[in-house]
Amino acid sequence: MRTWIVAGNWKMHNTNEESVALAKAIKDGVSSLKNGEVVLAPPFTSLYRVAQIIKGSSISLAAQNMFYEDKGAFTGEISPVMLKDIGCTYVIIGHSERRKYFHEKDADVNLKVKKALALGLKPIMCVGETDEEREKNVTRAVVGRQVKEGLRGVDKIDNVVIAYEPVWAIGTGKVATPAQAQDVHAFIRAILKDIYHDAAAGIRILYGGSVTADNISELIAMEDIDGALVGGASLKTDGFLGIIKNIAGEK
Ligand code: PGA
């Protein structure tokens, strides 16, 4: 069966000192994990420090972004080779904030996903519709396109994690209902099944968007929801540990 994942996306928060304190507190709070994985995605500047803290624990490290070349004259970019070197297992790709503020397109997401996989990093590929797109009833068209284009040319899906994050739910406190989320998760899995057949059943699809310890239990009870990508609530030890506990209790 699929192992659940709870990933904390710290976004552009935390100095090194703050990152170290949070990572230590989470490590102390996460003891034995049953069928699941906890992933921390600090900002680039804290990756090294957090890597040292979680070394030897059951927590994995993720970056929040990467570039799609190994090395070269790309001022300000970070290579997946560097991320591997520093201890990352996962990398978040195509987050809606990257798409919105940094104009990342499906084609960029695709290049990054392929490069991550080629170098042995597991991409957490984010997809999701905006408020306007949901209003216009084009959620499936948008999410379907993002999934297919993001995975174009990817032959082996096993190391890919998908995060469905409706843009209207991110950082807004407006969480999708379990039925709304399950509907899109099942739709994504059906697309994966068309392309990857039996392998689709093993792919983790995370929900993200205003997840808290209070709302996660009913979301995670849904058949195709395999975990959570958490922003705001991952910055507080109690909130994040509460989410982990509630997911571990359900799945
Ligand atoms: P949020 O962010 O939990 O603060 O809504 C989720 C995300 O952007 O991954």
Coordinates of C-alpha atoms and ligand atoms in Angstrom, one line a residue:
M1 CA 0.0 0.0 0.0
R2 CA 0.9 3.6 -0.3
T3 CA 2.9 5.1 2.6
W4 CA 1.6 8.5 3.7
I5 CA 3.8 11.7 3.6
V6 CA 3.5 14.9 5.6
A7 CA 5.7 17.6 4.1
G8 CA 6.3 20.9 5.8
N9 CA 7.0 23.7 3.3
W10 CA 8.5 26.5 5.3
K11 CA 8.5 28.8 2.3
M12 CA 10.5 32.0 2.8
H13 CA 10.5 31.8 6.6
N14 CA 13.1 31.1 9.3
T15 CA 16.6 32.2 9.9
N16 CA 19.1 29.4 10.6
E17 CA 18.6 29.7 14.3
E18 CA 14.8 29.5 13.9
S19 CA 15.2 26.5 11.5
V20 CA 17.4 24.6 13.8
A21 CA 15.0 25.1 16.7
L22 CA 12.0 24.0 14.7
A23 CA 13.8 21.0 13.2
K24 CA 14.9 19.9 16.6
A25 CA 11.5 20.2 18.1
I26 CA 9.9 18.2 15.2
K27 CA 12.6 15.5 15.4
D28 CA 12.0 15.2 19.1
G29 CA 8.2 14.9 18.6
V30 CA 8.4 12.4 15.7
S31 CA 9.2 9.0 17.2
S32 CA 8.4 5.8 15.4
L33 CA 6.5 6.3 12.2
K34 CA 4.1 3.7 11.0
N35 CA 3.8 3.5 7.2
G36 CA 4.7 7.1 6.8
E37 CA 7.3 9.7 6.1
V38 CA 7.9 13.2 7.4
V39 CA 9.6 15.7 5.1
L40 CA 10.9 19.1 5.9
A41 CA 11.4 21.8 3.2
P42 CA 13.4 24.7 4.8
P43 CA 14.6 27.6 2.7
F44 CA 17.9 26.9 0.8
T45 CA 19.9 28.8 3.4
S46 CA 18.9 26.4 6.2
L47 CA 19.1 23.1 4.3
Y48 CA 22.6 22.3 5.6
R49 CA 21.8 23.0 9.2
V50 CA 18.5 21.1 9.1
A51 CA 20.2 18.2 7.3
Q52 CA 22.7 17.9 10.2
I53 CA 19.9 17.8 12.8
I54 CA 17.7 15.2 11.1
K55 CA 20.6 12.9 10.1
G56 CA 19.9 9.4 11.2
S57 CA 16.2 10.1 12.0
S58 CA 13.2 9.1 10.0
I59 CA 12.7 12.6 8.7
S60 CA 13.7 13.5 5.1
L61 CA 14.9 16.7 3.6
A62 CA 13.4 18.6 0.7
A63 CA 14.2 21.7 -1.2
Q64 CA 11.5 24.1 -2.3
N65 CA 12.7 24.5 -5.8
M66 CA 15.7 23.7 -8.1
F67 CA 17.0 24.6 -11.5
Y68 CA 17.0 22.1 -14.4
E69 CA 20.7 22.2 -15.2
D70 CA 23.5 20.5 -13.3
K71 CA 25.8 23.4 -13.3
G72 CA 26.8 26.5 -15.2
A73 CA 26.4 30.2 -15.5
F74 CA 23.0 30.6 -14.0
T75 CA 23.4 33.3 -11.4
G76 CA 21.2 32.8 -8.4
E77 CA 20.0 29.3 -9.2
I78 CA 20.5 26.1 -7.3
S79 CA 21.4 22.8 -9.0
P80 CA 19.9 19.5 -8.1
V81 CA 23.4 18.1 -7.8
M82 CA 23.9 20.6 -5.0
L83 CA 20.7 19.5 -3.3
K84 CA 21.6 15.9 -3.4
D85 CA 25.0 16.8 -2.0
I86 CA 23.5 18.6 0.9
G87 CA 21.2 15.7 1.8
C88 CA 17.9 16.3 0.0
T89 CA 15.8 13.4 -0.9
Y90 CA 12.8 15.4 -2.2
V91 CA 12.4 18.6 -4.1
I92 CA 9.1 20.6 -4.4
I93 CA 8.5 21.5 -8.0
G94 CA 6.0 23.8 -9.6
H95 CA 4.5 25.2 -6.4
S96 CA 1.7 27.7 -7.3
E97 CA 3.8 30.5 -5.8
R98 CA 6.6 29.7 -8.3
R99 CA 4.1 29.6 -11.1
K100 CA 2.4 32.9 -10.0
Y101 CA 5.3 35.1 -8.9
F102 CA 8.2 33.6 -10.9
H103 CA 6.2 32.7 -14.1
E104 CA 7.0 29.0 -14.1
K105 CA 5.2 27.2 -16.9
D106 CA 4.3 23.6 -17.3
A107 CA 7.3 23.2 -19.6
D108 CA 9.7 24.5 -16.8
V109 CA 8.1 22.2 -14.4
N110 CA 8.5 19.3 -16.8
L111 CA 12.3 20.0 -17.3
K112 CA 12.7 20.2 -13.5
V113 CA 10.8 17.0 -12.8
K114 CA 12.9 15.1 -15.4
K115 CA 16.1 16.5 -14.1
A116 CA 15.3 15.7 -10.5
L117 CA 14.4 12.1 -11.4
A118 CA 17.6 11.7 -13.5
L119 CA 19.7 12.7 -10.5
G120 CA 17.8 10.6 -8.0
L121 CA 15.8 13.3 -6.3
K122 CA 12.1 12.7 -5.8
P123 CA 10.0 15.5 -7.1
I124 CA 6.9 16.6 -5.3
M125 CA 5.1 18.1 -8.3
C126 CA 2.4 20.7 -7.4
V127 CA -0.8 21.2 -9.4
G128 CA -4.0 23.1 -8.7
E129 CA -6.6 25.4 -10.1
T130 CA -7.2 29.1 -9.1
D131 CA -10.4 30.4 -7.7
E132 CA -11.4 31.8 -11.1
E133 CA -10.7 28.5 -12.8
R134 CA -12.9 26.6 -10.3
E135 CA -15.7 29.2 -10.8
K136 CA -15.4 28.7 -14.5
N137 CA -15.7 24.9 -14.1
V138 CA -12.3 24.2 -15.7
T139 CA -10.6 22.6 -12.7
R140 CA -10.2 19.2 -14.5
A141 CA -8.9 20.8 -17.7
V142 CA -6.3 22.8 -15.7
V143 CA -5.2 20.1 -13.4
G144 CA -5.2 17.5 -16.1
R145 CA -3.0 19.7 -18.3
Q146 CA -0.6 20.4 -15.4
V147 CA -0.3 16.7 -14.6
K148 CA 0.2 15.6 -18.2
E149 CA 2.5 18.4 -19.2
G150 CA 4.5 18.2 -16.0
L151 CA 5.1 14.5 -16.6
R152 CA 5.6 14.6 -20.3
G153 CA 8.4 12.2 -21.3
V154 CA 8.6 10.7 -17.7
D155 CA 8.6 6.9 -18.3
K156 CA 8.9 5.7 -14.7
I157 CA 6.6 7.3 -12.2
D158 CA 7.5 5.5 -9.0
N159 CA 9.6 8.2 -7.5
V160 CA 7.2 11.0 -8.3
V161 CA 4.9 12.5 -5.6
I162 CA 2.0 14.7 -6.7
A163 CA 0.6 17.5 -4.5
Y164 CA -2.9 18.8 -5.4
E165 CA -3.1 22.3 -4.0
P166 CA -6.1 24.4 -5.1
V167 CA -4.6 27.9 -5.3
W168 CA -7.6 29.4 -3.6
A169 CA -7.0 27.2 -0.5
I170 CA -3.3 28.1 -0.1
G171 CA -2.7 30.3 2.9
T172 CA -6.3 31.5 2.9
G173 CA -7.8 29.3 5.6
K174 CA -10.3 28.1 3.0
V175 CA -9.7 24.4 2.9
A176 CA -11.2 22.2 0.2
T177 CA -13.9 19.9 1.5
P178 CA -12.9 16.2 1.7
A179 CA -15.3 15.5 -1.2
Q180 CA -13.8 18.3 -3.4
A181 CA -10.3 17.1 -2.7
Q182 CA -11.0 13.4 -3.2
D183 CA -12.8 14.2 -6.5
V184 CA -9.6 15.9 -7.9
H185 CA -7.3 13.3 -6.4
A186 CA -9.2 10.5 -8.0
F187 CA -9.2 12.4 -11.3
I188 CA -5.4 12.7 -11.1
R189 CA -5.0 9.0 -10.3
A190 CA -7.2 8.2 -13.3
I191 CA -4.9 10.2 -15.5
L192 CA -1.8 8.4 -14.0
K193 CA -3.6 5.1 -14.6
D194 CA -4.1 5.9 -18.3
I195 CA -0.4 6.7 -18.7
Y196 CA 1.3 4.4 -16.2
H197 CA -1.2 1.6 -15.7
D198 CA -0.7 -0.4 -12.5
A199 CA 2.0 1.9 -11.2
A200 CA -0.6 4.6 -10.7
A201 CA -1.9 2.7 -7.6
G202 CA 1.4 3.2 -5.8
I203 CA 1.8 7.0 -6.4
R204 CA 1.3 9.3 -3.4
I205 CA -1.0 12.2 -4.1
L206 CA -0.9 14.8 -1.3
Y207 CA -3.4 17.5 -0.5
G208 CA -2.2 21.0 0.3
G209 CA -4.0 24.2 1.1
S210 CA -4.8 25.5 4.7
V211 CA -4.2 22.1 6.2
T212 CA -4.3 22.1 10.0
A213 CA -4.4 19.5 12.8
D214 CA -8.1 20.2 13.0
N215 CA -9.1 19.5 9.4
I216 CA -6.6 16.8 8.3
S217 CA -8.4 13.8 9.7
E218 CA -11.4 14.0 7.5
L219 CA -9.2 14.8 4.4
I220 CA -6.8 11.9 5.0
A221 CA -9.8 9.5 5.4
M222 CA -10.4 9.9 1.7
E223 CA -9.3 7.0 -0.4
D224 CA -6.9 8.9 -2.8
I225 CA -5.5 11.4 -0.3
D226 CA -2.1 10.0 0.8
G227 CA -0.8 12.9 2.9
A228 CA -0.4 16.6 3.1
L229 CA 1.8 19.4 1.9
V230 CA 1.6 22.0 4.7
G231 CA 2.6 25.6 4.6
G232 CA 1.6 27.9 7.5
A233 CA 0.9 25.1 10.0
S234 CA 4.3 23.6 9.5
L235 CA 6.0 26.6 11.1
K236 CA 4.7 25.8 14.5
T237 CA 5.8 22.6 16.3
D238 CA 2.5 21.7 17.9
G239 CA 0.5 22.3 14.7
F240 CA 2.8 20.3 12.6
L241 CA 3.1 17.4 15.1
G242 CA -0.7 17.4 15.4
I243 CA -1.1 16.9 11.7
I244 CA 1.4 14.1 11.7
K245 CA -0.3 12.4 14.6
N246 CA -3.7 12.7 13.1
I247 CA -2.5 11.3 9.7
A248 CA -0.7 8.4 11.4
G249 CA -3.8 7.6 13.4
E250 CA -6.0 7.4 10.3
K251 CA -3.9 5.7 7.6
Ligands
PGA1 P1 -0.8 26.6 3.5 O1 0.3 26.4 2.3 O2 -0.8 25.3 4.3 O3 -0.2 27.8 4.3 O4 -2.1 26.9 2.9 C1 0.3 25.2 1.6 C2 1.4 25.2 0.5 O5 1.6 26.3 -0.1 O6 2.1 24.2 0.3

